[in-house]
PDB file of C-alpha atoms in Angstrom:
ATOM      1  CA  VAL K 204     129.173  17.492 212.384  1.00  0.00           C
ATOM      2  CA  GLN K 205     127.497  17.810 216.155  1.00  0.00           C
ATOM      3  CA  ILE K 206     129.867  16.331 218.759  1.00  0.00           C
ATOM      4  CA  LEU K 207     129.924  16.306 222.496  1.00  0.00           C
ATOM      5  CA  LEU K 208     132.402  16.492 224.091  1.00  0.00           C
ATOM      6  CA  LYS K 209     132.506  15.032 227.954  1.00  0.00           C
ATOM      7  CA  LEU K 210     134.824  15.776 231.167  1.00  0.00           C
ATOM      8  CA  TRP K 211     135.314  13.272 233.422  1.00  0.00           C
ATOM      9  CA  ARG K 212     137.289  13.192 236.556  1.00  0.00           C
ATOM     10  CA  ASN K 213     139.851  10.430 235.004  1.00  0.00           C
ATOM     11  CA  GLY K 214     139.243  11.398 230.731  1.00  0.00           C
ATOM     12  CA  PHE K 215     137.023  12.459 228.352  1.00  0.00           C
ATOM     13  CA  SER K 216     134.531  10.498 225.432  1.00  0.00           C
ATOM     14  CA  LEU K 217     132.625  11.812 222.689  1.00  0.00           C
ATOM     15  CA  ASP K 218     129.892  11.544 222.102  1.00  0.00           C
ATOM     16  CA  ASP K 219     128.971   8.966 224.519  1.00  0.00           C
ATOM     17  CA  GLY K 220     131.146   6.819 223.686  1.00  0.00           C
ATOM     18  CA  GLU K 221     134.374   4.910 225.297  1.00  0.00           C
ATOM     19  CA  LEU K 222     136.107   7.239 228.190  1.00  0.00           C
ATOM     20  CA  ARG K 223     139.929   9.020 226.604  1.00  0.00           C
ATOM     21  CA  SER K 224     142.722   8.824 229.305  1.00  0.00           C
ATOM     22  CA  TYR K 225     143.820  12.149 230.640  1.00  0.00           C
ATOM     23  CA  SER K 226     147.299  10.810 230.206  1.00  0.00           C
ATOM     24  CA  ASP K 227     147.449   9.648 227.074  1.00  0.00           C
ATOM     25  CA  PRO K 228     150.069  11.747 224.857  1.00  0.00           C
ATOM     26  CA  THR K 229     147.357  11.125 221.601  1.00  0.00           C
ATOM     27  CA  ASN K 230     144.215  12.685 223.893  1.00  0.00           C
ATOM     28  CA  ALA K 231     146.726  15.341 225.195  1.00  0.00           C
ATOM     29  CA  GLN K 232     147.053  16.765 222.186  1.00  0.00           C
ATOM     30  CA  PHE K 233     143.694  16.268 221.451  1.00  0.00           C
ATOM     31  CA  LEU K 234     142.378  18.002 224.172  1.00  0.00           C
ATOM     32  CA  GLU K 235     145.498  21.302 223.795  1.00  0.00           C
ATOM     33  CA  SER K 236     143.736  21.942 220.200  1.00  0.00           C
ATOM     34  CA  VAL K 237     140.459  22.683 222.121  1.00  0.00           C
ATOM     35  CA  LYS K 238     141.886  25.117 224.412  1.00  0.00           C
ATOM     36  CA  ARG K 239     143.638  26.987 221.434  1.00  0.00           C
ATOM     37  CA  GLY K 240     140.053  26.904 220.379  1.00  0.00           C
ATOM     38  CA  GLU K 241     140.898  24.913 216.730  1.00  0.00           C
ATOM     39  CA  ILE K 242     139.760  21.841 215.433  1.00  0.00           C
ATOM     40  CA  PRO K 243     141.602  19.505 216.579  1.00  0.00           C
ATOM     41  CA  VAL K 244     143.240  16.591 213.786  1.00  0.00           C
ATOM     42  CA  GLU K 245     141.209  14.099 214.568  1.00  0.00           C
ATOM     43  CA  LEU K 246     137.756  15.773 213.733  1.00  0.00           C
ATOM     44  CA  GLN K 247     138.843  17.159 210.860  1.00  0.00           C
ATOM     45  CA  ARG K 248     139.590  13.948 209.524  1.00  0.00           C
ATOM     46  CA  LEU K 249     135.879  12.753 210.319  1.00  0.00           C
ATOM     47  CA  VAL K 250     134.423  15.999 208.660  1.00  0.00           C
ATOM     48  CA  HIS K 251     136.719  15.850 205.266  1.00  0.00           C
ATOM     49  CA  GLY K 252     137.025  19.861 206.315  1.00  0.00           C
ATOM     50  CA  GLY K 253     133.260  20.084 206.619  1.00  0.00           C
ATOM     51  CA  GLN K 254     131.635  22.067 209.365  1.00  0.00           C
ATOM     52  CA  VAL K 255     132.181  21.458 212.983  1.00  0.00           C
ATOM     53  CA  ASN K 256     129.889  22.379 216.365  1.00  0.00           C
ATOM     54  CA  LEU K 257     132.179  20.827 219.181  1.00  0.00           C
ATOM     55  CA  ASP K 258     129.483  20.862 222.403  1.00  0.00           C
ATOM     56  CA  MET K 259     131.232  19.989 226.217  1.00  0.00           C
ATOM     57  CA  GLU K 260     130.271  18.999 229.404  1.00  0.00           C
ATOM     58  CA  ASP K 261     132.398  18.905 232.065  1.00  0.00           C
ATOM     59  CA  HIS K 262     131.743  16.425 234.933  1.00  0.00           C
ATOM     60  CA  GLN K 263     134.669  16.827 236.553  1.00  0.00           C
ATOM     61  CA  GLU K 264     133.111  16.495 239.749  1.00  0.00           C
ATOM     62  CA  GLN K 265     132.085  12.489 238.682  1.00  0.00           C
ATOM     63  CA  GLU K 266     133.979   9.249 237.228  1.00  0.00           C
ATOM     64  CA  TYR K 267     133.407   8.078 234.173  1.00  0.00           C
ATOM     65  CA  VAL K 268     130.038   5.924 233.563  1.00  0.00           C
ATOM     66  CA  LYS K 269     129.450   4.321 230.427  1.00  0.00           C
ATOM     67  CA  PRO K 270     126.344   5.327 229.674  1.00  0.00           C
ATOM     68  CA  ARG K 271     123.630   2.352 228.554  1.00  0.00           C
ATOM     69  CA  LEU K 272     123.901   1.799 224.621  1.00  0.00           C
ATOM     70  CA  ARG K 273     120.229   3.544 223.102  1.00  0.00           C
ATOM     71  CA  PHE K 274     117.620   1.216 221.317  1.00  0.00           C
ATOM     72  CA  LYS K 275     118.409   1.842 217.365  1.00  0.00           C
ATOM     73  CA  ALA K 276     116.555   0.280 214.866  1.00  0.00           C
ATOM     74  CA  PHE K 277     116.856  -2.331 212.622  1.00  0.00           C
ATOM     75  CA  SER K 278     118.800  -0.746 209.695  1.00  0.00           C
ATOM     76  CA  GLY K 279     120.008  -4.063 207.949  1.00  0.00           C
ATOM     77  CA  GLU K 280     118.556  -5.793 205.090  1.00  0.00           C
ATOM     78  CA  GLY K 281     116.392  -8.720 205.935  1.00  0.00           C
ATOM     79  CA  GLN K 282     117.049 -12.182 204.831  1.00  0.00           C
ATOM     80  CA  LYS K 283     114.979 -15.263 204.799  1.00  0.00           C
ATOM     81  CA  LEU K 284     116.074 -18.023 206.428  1.00  0.00           C
ATOM     82  CA  GLY K 285     114.433 -21.634 205.653  1.00  0.00           C
ATOM     83  CA  SER K 286     112.204 -20.468 202.751  1.00  0.00           C
ATOM     84  CA  LEU K 287     112.108 -22.959 199.491  1.00  0.00           C
ATOM     85  CA  THR K 288     112.447 -20.101 197.281  1.00  0.00           C
ATOM     86  CA  PRO K 289     115.984 -20.640 195.315  1.00  0.00           C
ATOM     87  CA  GLU K 290     118.078 -17.197 195.593  1.00  0.00           C
ATOM     88  CA  ILE K 291     117.600 -15.059 192.572  1.00  0.00           C
ATOM     89  CA  VAL K 292     121.185 -14.811 190.594  1.00  0.00           C
ATOM     90  CA  SER K 293     120.842 -12.984 187.889  1.00  0.00           C
ATOM     91  CA  THR K 294     117.438 -10.338 187.279  1.00  0.00           C
ATOM     92  CA  PRO K 295     116.988  -8.662 184.376  1.00  0.00           C
ATOM     93  CA  SER K 296     118.496  -4.887 185.098  1.00  0.00           C
ATOM     94  CA  SER K 297     115.713  -2.787 183.374  1.00  0.00           C
ATOM     95  CA  PRO K 298     112.031  -3.805 181.810  1.00  0.00           C
ATOM     96  CA  GLU K 299     113.958  -3.924 178.019  1.00  0.00           C
ATOM     97  CA  GLU K 300     115.668  -6.682 179.651  1.00  0.00           C
ATOM     98  CA  GLU K 301     112.793  -7.760 180.543  1.00  0.00           C
ATOM     99  CA  GLU K 302     110.218  -7.894 177.607  1.00  0.00           C
ATOM    100  CA  LYS K 303     113.993  -8.639 175.858  1.00  0.00           C
ATOM    101  CA  SER K 304     113.138 -12.498 177.014  1.00  0.00           C
ATOM    102  CA  ILE K 305     109.629 -12.640 176.425  1.00  0.00           C
ATOM    103  CA  LEU K 306     110.093 -11.665 172.623  1.00  0.00           C
ATOM    104  CA  ASP K 307     112.562 -14.565 172.912  1.00  0.00           C
ATOM    105  CA  ALA K 308     110.267 -17.015 174.037  1.00  0.00           C
ATOM    106  CA  PRO K 309     109.500 -20.736 172.240  1.00  0.00           C
ATOM    107  CA  VAL K 310     106.054 -19.860 173.209  1.00  0.00           C
ATOM    108  CA  LEU K 311     103.144 -19.322 170.442  1.00  0.00           C
ATOM    109  CA  ILE K 312     100.597 -16.302 172.384  1.00  0.00           C
ATOM    110  CA  ASP K 313      96.889 -15.788 170.689  1.00  0.00           C
ATOM    111  CA  ASP K 314      96.452 -12.611 171.200  1.00  0.00           C
ATOM    112  CA  SER K 315      92.480 -12.904 171.036  1.00  0.00           C
ATOM    113  CA  MET K 316      92.275 -15.101 173.925  1.00  0.00           C
ATOM    114  CA  PRO K 317      92.523 -14.089 177.539  1.00  0.00           C
ATOM    115  CA  ALA K 318      96.351 -13.786 178.528  1.00  0.00           C
ATOM    116  CA  THR K 319      99.124 -13.474 181.602  1.00  0.00           C
ATOM    117  CA  LYS K 320     102.085 -14.104 182.992  1.00  0.00           C
ATOM    118  CA  VAL K 321     104.245 -15.824 184.988  1.00  0.00           C
ATOM    119  CA  GLN K 322     107.720 -15.551 186.825  1.00  0.00           C
ATOM    120  CA  ILE K 323     109.294 -19.499 186.837  1.00  0.00           C
ATOM    121  CA  ARG K 324     112.147 -19.217 189.152  1.00  0.00           C
ATOM    122  CA  LEU K 325     114.763 -21.803 189.114  1.00  0.00           C
ATOM    123  CA  ALA K 326     116.587 -23.960 190.260  1.00  0.00           C
ATOM    124  CA  ASP K 327     120.004 -22.426 189.467  1.00  0.00           C
ATOM    125  CA  GLY K 328     118.915 -19.022 191.002  1.00  0.00           C
ATOM    126  CA  SER K 329     118.156 -17.311 187.453  1.00  0.00           C
ATOM    127  CA  ARG K 330     114.861 -16.678 186.172  1.00  0.00           C
ATOM    128  CA  LEU K 331     112.546 -16.953 183.012  1.00  0.00           C
ATOM    129  CA  ILE K 332     109.056 -14.621 182.263  1.00  0.00           C
ATOM    130  CA  GLN K 333     106.922 -15.873 179.581  1.00  0.00           C
ATOM    131  CA  ARG K 334     103.275 -14.718 178.637  1.00  0.00           C
ATOM    132  CA  PHE K 335     100.758 -17.534 177.580  1.00  0.00           C
ATOM    133  CA  ASN K 336      97.166 -17.546 177.175  1.00  0.00           C
ATOM    134  CA  GLN K 337      95.098 -18.628 179.919  1.00  0.00           C
ATOM    135  CA  THR K 338      94.392 -21.453 178.362  1.00  0.00           C
ATOM    136  CA  HIS K 339      98.055 -23.140 178.318  1.00  0.00           C
ATOM    137  CA  ARG K 340      99.044 -25.632 180.291  1.00  0.00           C
ATOM    138  CA  ILE K 341     101.173 -26.789 183.062  1.00  0.00           C
ATOM    139  CA  LYS K 342     102.917 -29.067 180.935  1.00  0.00           C
ATOM    140  CA  ASP K 343     103.317 -26.500 178.162  1.00  0.00           C
ATOM    141  CA  VAL K 344     105.477 -24.440 181.352  1.00  0.00           C
ATOM    142  CA  ARG K 345     107.187 -27.048 181.953  1.00  0.00           C
ATOM    143  CA  ASP K 346     108.012 -27.463 177.664  1.00  0.00           C
ATOM    144  CA  PHE K 347     108.937 -23.396 178.670  1.00  0.00           C
ATOM    145  CA  ILE K 348     111.797 -24.660 181.115  1.00  0.00           C
ATOM    146  CA  ILE K 349     113.253 -27.281 178.632  1.00  0.00           C
ATOM    147  CA  GLN K 350     113.536 -24.864 175.693  1.00  0.00           C
ATOM    148  CA  SER K 351     115.200 -22.047 177.598  1.00  0.00           C
ATOM    149  CA  ARG K 352     116.773 -24.241 179.270  1.00  0.00           C
ATOM    150  CA  PRO K 353     118.341 -27.192 177.064  1.00  0.00           C
ATOM    151  CA  ALA K 354     120.012 -28.357 180.235  1.00  0.00           C
ATOM    152  CA  PHE K 355     116.771 -29.287 182.231  1.00  0.00           C
ATOM    153  CA  ALA K 356     115.912 -32.073 179.834  1.00  0.00           C
ATOM    154  CA  THR K 357     117.351 -34.662 181.768  1.00  0.00           C
ATOM    155  CA  THR K 358     116.761 -33.191 184.660  1.00  0.00           C
ATOM    156  CA  ASP K 359     113.666 -34.777 186.631  1.00  0.00           C
ATOM    157  CA  PHE K 360     111.959 -31.457 188.475  1.00  0.00           C
ATOM    158  CA  VAL K 361     108.970 -29.751 189.624  1.00  0.00           C
ATOM    159  CA  LEU K 362     106.621 -26.371 189.608  1.00  0.00           C
ATOM    160  CA  VAL K 363     105.679 -26.022 192.244  1.00  0.00           C
ATOM    161  CA  THR K 364     103.725 -22.591 193.671  1.00  0.00           C
ATOM    162  CA  THR K 365     104.951 -20.108 196.290  1.00  0.00           C
ATOM    163  CA  PHE K 366     103.015 -19.518 199.499  1.00  0.00           C
ATOM    164  CA  PRO K 367     101.048 -21.791 200.178  1.00  0.00           C
ATOM    165  CA  ASN K 368     103.152 -24.263 198.673  1.00  0.00           C
ATOM    166  CA  LYS K 369     101.798 -26.312 195.951  1.00  0.00           C
ATOM    167  CA  GLU K 370     102.862 -29.144 193.821  1.00  0.00           C
ATOM    168  CA  LEU K 371     101.281 -28.729 190.615  1.00  0.00           C
ATOM    169  CA  THR K 372     101.456 -32.585 189.730  1.00  0.00           C
ATOM    170  CA  ASP K 373      98.054 -32.555 187.693  1.00  0.00           C
ATOM    171  CA  GLU K 374     100.221 -31.264 184.344  1.00  0.00           C
ATOM    172  CA  SER K 375      97.311 -31.745 182.154  1.00  0.00           C
ATOM    173  CA  LEU K 376      95.076 -27.872 183.800  1.00  0.00           C
ATOM    174  CA  THR K 377      95.520 -24.940 182.578  1.00  0.00           C
ATOM    175  CA  LEU K 378      96.953 -21.978 184.202  1.00  0.00           C
ATOM    176  CA  GLN K 379      93.604 -20.729 184.435  1.00  0.00           C
ATOM    177  CA  GLU K 380      92.735 -23.674 186.042  1.00  0.00           C
ATOM    178  CA  ALA K 381      95.560 -24.004 188.501  1.00  0.00           C
ATOM    179  CA  ASP K 382      94.829 -21.069 189.563  1.00  0.00           C
ATOM    180  CA  ILE K 383      98.595 -19.795 188.627  1.00  0.00           C
ATOM    181  CA  LEU K 384      97.879 -16.212 186.857  1.00  0.00           C
ATOM    182  CA  ASN K 385     100.566 -13.279 187.314  1.00  0.00           C
ATOM    183  CA  THR K 386     102.294 -15.398 189.558  1.00  0.00           C
ATOM    184  CA  VAL K 387     105.468 -16.636 190.472  1.00  0.00           C
ATOM    185  CA  ILE K 388     105.936 -20.902 189.902  1.00  0.00           C
ATOM    186  CA  LEU K 389     109.230 -22.409 191.476  1.00  0.00           C
ATOM    187  CA  GLN K 390     111.428 -25.057 189.797  1.00  0.00           C
ATOM    188  CA  GLN K 391     112.642 -27.791 192.161  1.00  0.00           C
ATOM    189  CA  LEU K 392     115.212 -30.615 191.159  1.00  0.00           C
ATOM    190  CA  LYS K 393     114.064 -34.065 192.472  1.00  0.00           C
TER     191      LYS K 393
END
C-alpha cells in the first residue's frame, strides 16, 4: 500500500486526508513510530500484514490547506426511477432453472411451427419465461399467467410491452402480429 505523509506547520495529514494535530497523543505516538523507522500500528491494521510504502513530504513552512476534492467516477449501481417496470424479486439463478420453468409450463407447443420465448414480469415482482408458437395469441399468454399463478385468476390486469409502453388490448392478435416475439411483457394490475 502506498501512503503519503505530509508534515505541516500545525500538524500532519495522510493521503490528503484531514489535518491531524501534533499535540494529540495518538498522533504523537504515530509520528514516534515513523521516526524510529517502524510501521505505525494504525497502518499495520490497515494493510493486514501487507507491505507499506510510506512517502513523506515536508511542508513545515506552510499552514495546512484542505485539498480540493478530486473527481471520482461513479462506481455505484444504477437504479431506474419512475419506471413502469416492476422490481424483479426472484430470478432463475441458472440456465437450468430457467429451462425448468419452461418445461413445467402448461402451454402446448407445435415443434413444426416457429416458436419464440416471452418473458413475463408479473405485478408481484416475479417473472415467468415461456416458449410459445408465434401463432399463439395474446389470450394464450393471459391464460398461461393464470394457470401458472392461480391467484391472478380473480385479479383484473393488463399486459403491456416494455419501451415503448403499449397496452396489448386486442387479445385475438397472434404474438407475431402483436410484434412481441422474444420480448419482455409486463403484467399491470388495474
